[in-house]
Tab-separated table of C-alpha atoms in Angstrom:
chain	number	residue	atom	x	y	z
A	1	MET	CA	40.572	61.201	-6.071
A	2	ARG	CA	38.722	59.013	-3.609
A	3	SER	CA	39.697	58.857	-0.042
A	4	ARG	CA	40.464	55.627	1.435
A	5	ARG	CA	37.607	55.715	3.622
A	6	SER	CA	35.110	56.576	0.798
A	7	ILE	CA	36.643	53.513	-1.147
A	8	LEU	CA	36.285	51.120	1.982
A	9	LYS	CA	32.635	52.128	2.514
A	10	ALA	CA	31.939	51.467	-0.874
A	11	ALA	CA	33.464	48.048	-0.999
A	12	LEU	CA	31.629	47.254	2.314
A	13	LEU	CA	28.346	48.484	0.478
A	14	THR	CA	29.115	46.302	-2.476
A	15	GLY	CA	29.761	43.362	-0.353
A	16	ALA	CA	26.362	43.846	1.378
A	17	LEU	CA	24.461	44.248	-1.764
A	18	THR	CA	26.272	40.945	-3.163
A	19	LEU	CA	25.337	39.292	0.236
A	20	SER	CA	21.691	40.330	0.393
A	21	ALA	CA	21.267	39.374	-3.414
A	22	THR	CA	22.782	35.846	-2.697
A	23	LEU	CA	20.415	35.262	0.203
A	24	ALA	CA	17.223	36.647	-1.771
A	25	HIS	CA	17.857	34.351	-4.792
A	26	ALA	CA	18.926	31.457	-2.716
A	27	GLU	CA	16.979	28.272	-3.704
A	28	PRO	CA	15.690	25.431	-1.522
A	29	LEU	CA	17.397	22.154	-1.637
A	30	LYS	CA	15.395	20.045	-4.166
A	31	VAL	CA	14.791	16.478	-2.878
A	32	GLY	CA	13.111	13.686	-5.312
A	33	ILE	CA	12.302	10.517	-3.480
A	34	LEU	CA	10.718	7.423	-4.875
A	35	ILE	CA	8.770	5.246	-2.399
A	36	PRO	CA	7.963	2.426	-4.566
A	37	GLY	CA	5.266	0.859	-2.327
A	38	SER	CA	2.527	2.458	-0.229
A	39	LYS	CA	3.150	5.260	2.205
A	40	SER	CA	0.627	3.787	4.479
A	41	ASP	CA	1.754	0.167	4.492
A	42	LYS	CA	2.864	0.053	8.280
A	43	GLY	CA	6.176	-0.915	7.511
A	44	TRP	CA	9.291	-0.015	5.766
A	45	MET	CA	7.453	2.464	3.266
A	46	GLU	CA	5.485	4.487	5.878
A	47	SER	CA	8.657	4.792	8.101
A	48	SER	CA	10.597	6.172	5.287
A	49	TYR	CA	7.307	8.753	4.510
A	50	ASP	CA	7.237	9.418	8.158
A	51	GLY	CA	11.121	10.203	7.946
A	52	LEU	CA	10.308	12.554	4.992
A	53	MET	CA	7.745	14.516	7.027
A	54	ALA	CA	9.918	15.087	9.661
A	55	ALA	CA	12.277	16.751	7.687
A	56	GLU	CA	9.744	18.811	6.019
A	57	LYS	CA	8.660	19.785	9.297
A	58	LYS	CA	12.302	20.729	10.506
A	59	TYR	CA	13.402	22.501	7.475
A	60	GLY	CA	10.199	23.850	5.979
A	61	ASP	CA	10.858	26.347	2.853
A	62	LYS	CA	14.536	25.250	2.859
A	63	ILE	CA	13.777	21.961	0.855
A	64	LYS	CA	11.296	21.377	-1.785
A	65	VAL	CA	10.263	17.605	-2.352
A	66	GLN	CA	9.074	15.755	-4.947
A	67	MET	CA	7.711	12.133	-4.232
A	68	ILE	CA	6.817	9.194	-6.374
A	69	GLU	CA	4.829	6.586	-4.723
A	70	ASN	CA	3.633	3.037	-5.536
A	71	ILE	CA	4.991	2.286	-8.808
A	72	ASN	CA	5.755	-0.923	-10.834
A	73	TYR	CA	8.985	-2.399	-10.750
A	74	ALA	CA	9.320	-2.002	-14.671
A	75	ASP	CA	8.548	1.885	-13.978
A	76	MET	CA	11.616	2.321	-11.385
A	77	ASP	CA	14.067	3.677	-14.003
A	78	GLN	CA	11.664	6.052	-15.554
A	79	ALA	CA	10.518	7.307	-12.116
A	80	LEU	CA	14.268	7.635	-10.877
A	81	THR	CA	14.926	9.404	-14.230
A	82	ASN	CA	12.189	11.822	-13.736
A	83	LEU	CA	13.450	12.635	-10.013
A	84	ALA	CA	16.959	13.090	-11.134
A	85	SER	CA	16.111	15.412	-14.118
A	86	LYS	CA	14.463	17.859	-11.358
A	87	ASN	CA	16.316	17.457	-8.195
A	88	THR	CA	19.694	17.678	-6.586
A	89	LEU	CA	19.316	14.789	-4.227
A	90	VAL	CA	17.270	11.743	-5.113
A	91	ILE	CA	16.271	9.137	-2.367
A	92	GLY	CA	15.413	5.520	-3.464
A	93	VAL	CA	13.606	3.848	-0.554
A	94	GLY	CA	14.312	-0.016	-0.516
A	95	GLY	CA	17.180	-2.288	-1.565
A	96	GLN	CA	14.565	-2.908	-4.717
A	97	THR	CA	15.884	0.633	-6.059
A	98	GLN	CA	19.346	-0.315	-5.948
A	99	ALA	CA	19.828	-1.457	-9.216
A	100	SER	CA	17.920	1.469	-11.049
A	101	VAL	CA	19.532	3.821	-8.962
A	102	TYR	CA	22.970	2.677	-10.003
A	103	LYS	CA	21.870	2.786	-13.619
A	104	ILE	CA	20.525	5.949	-13.763
A	105	ALA	CA	23.203	7.598	-11.588
A	106	LYS	CA	25.636	7.444	-14.328
A	107	ARG	CA	23.418	9.462	-16.710
A	108	PHE	CA	23.161	12.441	-13.804
A	109	PRO	CA	26.771	12.773	-12.295
A	110	LYS	CA	25.980	15.967	-10.771
A	111	VAL	CA	22.918	14.644	-8.773
A	112	HIS	CA	23.313	12.824	-5.315
A	113	PHE	CA	21.510	9.690	-4.741
A	114	SER	CA	21.109	7.784	-1.603
A	115	ILE	CA	19.659	4.326	-1.320
A	116	VAL	CA	17.562	3.631	2.044
A	117	GLY	CA	18.485	-0.087	2.726
A	118	GLY	CA	21.388	-0.127	0.390
A	119	ASN	CA	24.101	-2.936	0.324
A	120	ASP	CA	27.543	-3.053	0.245
A	121	GLY	CA	29.301	-4.240	-3.275
A	122	GLU	CA	28.322	-1.728	-5.678
A	123	SER	CA	30.055	2.122	-5.987
A	124	ALA	CA	29.903	5.173	-7.618
A	125	PRO	CA	30.878	8.646	-7.241
A	126	ASN	CA	27.427	10.212	-6.653
A	127	VAL	CA	25.690	7.430	-4.766
A	128	ALA	CA	25.284	6.636	-1.281
A	129	GLY	CA	24.001	3.149	0.332
A	130	TYR	CA	22.744	3.070	3.846
A	131	ASP	CA	22.435	-0.507	5.270
A	132	VAL	CA	19.865	-0.568	7.823
A	133	LYS	CA	21.386	-3.964	9.077
A	134	GLN	CA	18.068	-5.801	9.130
A	135	ALA	CA	19.537	-9.079	9.942
A	136	GLU	CA	21.308	-7.623	13.073
A	137	ILE	CA	17.738	-6.309	14.625
A	138	ALA	CA	15.933	-9.462	13.065
A	139	TYR	CA	18.328	-11.555	15.700
A	140	VAL	CA	17.282	-9.553	18.618
A	141	ALA	CA	13.226	-9.905	16.973
A	142	GLY	CA	13.900	-13.812	17.316
A	143	ALA	CA	14.877	-13.450	20.625
A	144	ALA	CA	11.798	-11.650	21.712
A	145	ALA	CA	9.847	-13.833	19.659
A	146	ALA	CA	10.970	-16.760	21.796
A	147	MET	CA	10.407	-15.045	24.837
A	148	LEU	CA	6.799	-14.217	23.980
A	149	SER	CA	5.966	-17.328	22.254
A	150	LYS	CA	3.459	-19.821	24.507
A	151	ASN	CA	3.417	-22.685	21.950
A	152	GLY	CA	7.255	-22.626	21.365
A	153	ALA	CA	6.770	-22.205	17.528
A	154	ILE	CA	7.477	-18.898	15.614
A	155	SER	CA	7.349	-17.817	12.010
A	156	TYR	CA	8.946	-15.322	9.752
A	157	VAL	CA	7.677	-14.293	6.370
A	158	GLY	CA	9.833	-12.180	3.756
A	159	GLY	CA	8.991	-10.771	0.557
A	160	LEU	CA	11.646	-10.980	-2.209
A	161	GLU	CA	14.122	-14.032	-1.790
A	162	ILE	CA	17.058	-11.689	-2.183
A	163	PRO	CA	20.267	-11.903	0.324
A	164	SER	CA	19.341	-9.261	2.689
A	165	ILE	CA	15.962	-10.822	3.426
A	166	VAL	CA	16.853	-14.387	3.863
A	167	ASN	CA	19.921	-13.383	5.868
A	168	ALA	CA	17.301	-11.631	7.927
A	169	GLY	CA	15.041	-14.747	7.810
A	170	LYS	CA	17.955	-16.703	9.045
A	171	GLU	CA	19.031	-14.656	12.021
A	172	PHE	CA	15.198	-14.230	13.246
A	173	GLY	CA	15.650	-17.823	13.780
A	174	ASN	CA	19.170	-17.645	15.386
A	175	GLY	CA	18.142	-15.252	18.079
A	176	ALA	CA	14.770	-17.396	18.896
A	177	LYS	CA	17.346	-20.293	19.354
A	178	SER	CA	19.580	-18.418	21.607
A	179	ILE	CA	16.633	-18.067	24.076
A	180	ASN	CA	14.824	-21.635	23.232
A	181	PRO	CA	17.319	-24.124	21.512
A	182	ASN	CA	14.144	-26.205	20.671
A	183	ILE	CA	11.652	-23.585	19.132
A	184	LYS	CA	9.922	-24.526	16.090
A	185	TYR	CA	10.817	-22.072	13.398
A	186	THR	CA	8.970	-21.500	10.229
A	187	GLU	CA	10.257	-19.281	7.212
A	188	ASN	CA	8.487	-18.575	3.864
A	189	TYR	CA	8.992	-16.187	1.103
A	190	THR	CA	6.040	-14.830	-0.984
A	191	GLY	CA	8.293	-13.325	-3.848
A	192	ASP	CA	6.484	-10.190	-3.689
A	193	PHE	CA	6.730	-7.302	-0.722
A	194	ASP	CA	3.047	-6.275	-1.616
A	195	ASP	CA	0.942	-9.999	-2.171
A	196	VAL	CA	-1.590	-9.563	0.698
A	197	ALA	CA	-3.035	-13.083	-0.524
A	198	LYS	CA	0.325	-14.772	-0.613
A	199	ALA	CA	1.381	-13.379	2.994
A	200	LYS	CA	-1.807	-14.449	4.475
A	201	GLU	CA	-1.152	-18.097	2.696
A	202	ALA	CA	2.133	-18.352	4.419
A	203	THR	CA	1.083	-17.034	7.871
A	204	LEU	CA	-1.746	-19.555	8.078
A	205	ALA	CA	0.463	-22.510	7.021
A	206	ALA	CA	2.915	-21.567	9.700
A	207	ILE	CA	-0.203	-21.313	12.290
A	208	ALA	CA	-1.076	-24.577	11.382
A	209	GLN	CA	2.208	-25.826	12.409
A	210	GLY	CA	1.876	-24.225	15.664
A	211	ALA	CA	3.484	-20.570	15.113
A	212	ASP	CA	1.651	-18.188	17.417
A	213	ILE	CA	4.251	-15.139	16.933
A	214	HIS	CA	5.086	-13.803	13.471
A	215	TYR	CA	7.723	-11.714	12.085
A	216	HIS	CA	7.972	-10.392	8.659
A	217	ILE	CA	9.784	-7.975	6.078
A	218	LEU	CA	6.872	-7.230	3.984
A	219	ASN	CA	5.164	-3.956	2.863
A	220	LEU	CA	1.550	-4.088	2.065
A	221	GLY	CA	1.483	-7.949	2.126
A	222	LEU	CA	1.450	-7.343	6.081
A	223	ARG	CA	-2.157	-6.867	5.573
A	224	GLY	CA	-2.383	-10.582	4.970
A	225	MET	CA	-0.521	-11.453	7.997
A	226	GLU	CA	-2.779	-9.369	10.102
A	227	GLN	CA	-5.669	-11.166	8.553
A	228	ALA	CA	-4.438	-14.594	9.295
A	229	ALA	CA	-3.422	-13.612	12.916
A	230	LYS	CA	-6.722	-12.046	13.930
A	231	GLU	CA	-8.519	-15.251	12.538
A	232	LYS	CA	-6.589	-17.723	14.566
A	233	GLY	CA	-5.462	-15.500	17.432
A	234	THR	CA	-1.943	-15.367	17.244
A	235	HIS	CA	0.339	-12.107	17.153
A	236	ILE	CA	2.974	-10.499	15.156
A	237	ILE	CA	6.177	-8.676	15.987
A	238	GLY	CA	6.238	-5.317	13.513
A	239	SER	CA	8.977	-3.610	12.108
A	240	TYR	CA	10.270	-0.174	11.492
A	241	THR	CA	8.662	1.975	14.131
A	242	ASP	CA	7.731	1.597	17.663
A	243	ARG	CA	3.706	1.904	17.576
A	244	CYS	CA	3.191	-0.171	20.999
A	245	GLY	CA	-0.357	0.501	22.195
A	246	THR	CA	-2.257	1.407	19.062
A	247	ASP	CA	-2.915	-2.111	17.871
A	248	PRO	CA	-3.383	-5.224	20.289
A	249	LEU	CA	-2.544	-7.540	17.554
A	250	TYR	CA	1.099	-6.223	18.128
A	251	VAL	CA	3.053	-7.660	20.877
A	252	ALA	CA	6.627	-5.978	19.815
A	253	TYR	CA	8.369	-3.996	17.450
A	254	SER	CA	11.506	-3.596	15.920
A	255	ILE	CA	12.766	-0.494	14.788
A	256	THR	CA	14.530	-0.413	11.697
A	257	GLY	CA	14.892	3.239	11.331
A	258	THR	CA	14.418	4.073	7.728
A	259	GLY	CA	12.730	7.117	8.104
A	260	TYR	CA	16.049	8.165	10.282
A	261	GLN	CA	17.871	7.045	7.144
A	262	VAL	CA	15.771	9.710	4.839
A	263	GLN	CA	16.341	12.558	7.576
A	264	TYR	CA	20.112	11.713	7.477
A	265	ALA	CA	20.340	12.021	3.770
A	266	ILE	CA	18.560	14.941	3.678
A	267	ASP	CA	20.292	16.470	6.823
A	268	GLU	CA	23.625	16.048	5.313
A	269	ALA	CA	22.719	17.507	1.525
A	270	VAL	CA	21.332	20.500	3.667
A	271	LYS	CA	24.529	21.008	5.887
A	272	GLY	CA	26.614	20.418	2.460
A	273	SER	CA	28.268	17.227	3.959
A	274	TRP	CA	26.776	14.804	1.842
A	275	ALA	CA	29.003	12.096	0.771
A	276	PRO	CA	28.714	8.849	-1.489
A	277	GLY	CA	29.650	5.438	-0.363
A	278	TYR	CA	28.327	2.338	1.738
A	279	LYS	CA	27.488	3.486	5.197
A	280	GLU	CA	26.287	1.067	8.022
A	281	PHE	CA	23.598	2.056	10.336
A	282	GLY	CA	22.086	-0.436	12.722
A	283	LEU	CA	22.585	-0.339	16.437
A	284	LYS	CA	25.678	1.489	16.720
A	285	MET	CA	23.819	4.541	15.265
A	286	GLY	CA	21.529	4.532	18.262
A	287	PRO	CA	17.940	3.693	19.210
A	288	GLU	CA	16.418	5.642	16.388
A	289	ALA	CA	18.175	3.906	13.662
A	290	SER	CA	17.695	0.531	15.504
A	291	ASN	CA	16.232	-1.021	18.591
A	292	MET	CA	14.098	-3.543	19.936
A	293	VAL	CA	10.878	-3.111	21.937
A	294	ILE	CA	8.516	-5.426	23.626
A	295	CYS	CA	4.981	-3.960	24.727
A	296	GLY	CA	4.950	-4.035	28.294
A	297	ALA	CA	8.098	-5.989	28.696
A	298	THR	CA	9.036	-7.432	32.148
A	299	PRO	CA	12.212	-5.953	33.792
A	300	GLU	CA	13.612	-9.365	32.704
A	301	GLN	CA	12.710	-9.453	29.267
A	302	LYS	CA	14.109	-5.541	28.783
A	303	ALA	CA	17.483	-6.585	30.488
A	304	LYS	CA	17.788	-9.797	28.195
A	305	LEU	CA	17.032	-7.771	25.220
A	306	ASP	CA	19.461	-4.823	26.230
A	307	ALA	CA	22.196	-7.500	26.835
A	308	ILE	CA	21.688	-9.284	23.596
A	309	MET	CA	22.178	-5.939	21.811
A	310	LYS	CA	25.142	-4.823	23.660
A	311	ASP	CA	26.865	-8.182	22.686
A	312	LEU	CA	25.813	-7.290	19.247
A	313	LEU	CA	27.456	-4.139	19.241
A	314	ASP	CA	30.492	-5.626	20.883
A	315	GLY	CA	31.210	-8.646	18.240
A	316	LYS	CA	30.329	-11.231	20.559
A	317	ILE	CA	27.272	-12.071	18.722
A	318	LYS	CA	28.149	-12.464	15.011
A	319	VAL	CA	25.401	-12.144	12.372
A	320	LEU	CA	25.105	-12.172	8.318
A	321	LYS	CA	25.009	-9.168	6.597
A	322	GLY	CA	21.722	-7.412	5.599
């Protein structure tokens, strides 16, 4: 008969070999990400791509990424199907991916889907929607625009005329009026986040009405706004990432952390704590998720912006969803 000691030794050895084999065959988390626009758009898509790069740097070979970039809306279902068939976590960047994500998620119930910029209202057991709360930070951006405008006139150009983009435009105007009730505000939508010509046309029309500070929710269409502002000597409040000092055309930045949300989805999946459902980000998740920066702000400007953001957090200022 084998002694109790030899049995225990054999059990420990077997356990060690099993653990070693498990570790040796551990596979990286497979992440698929759909960036429907350009990853170098100076906006939503680039910020999301920066977040992906940060996650890859953090996790190294613990994650394996497949990215599909710059596709037509008509090809979104096919792109998400491709990603879902090969990955454990699939991230759709932008609210424009939401309808397709929910559609494809039904076919892949074991795959986790996260939507960067997801809206409330839909639900599925394998889909998480992350709301960046663009309307909230747009209100603060409007206040900054009113502080910076020399003409007392500002403008906003959005892409698709959908609730989240329209609500952000409305709150940009409301924030500006909180600083200057008599400010002139122009609001336009191009119908396309990437149409450079239409964005330029809309910006030039606003400039013709006196606007000297412009805000946007655009992707590649931002190039058109830049062209108009350069030609006419006006300025832009950028979005998504603080790049103060890199381009004199930009006088401020609203930080809408789409890259932060990409990292959040990957962090949660790596930890095994990923969960479905609607989740609000915005100011309450901290400055990486949402913030407002005037480049070279005076102490008075910074104090006023901080006070506005605190009132938003405390519920003293109410804004639309989006």
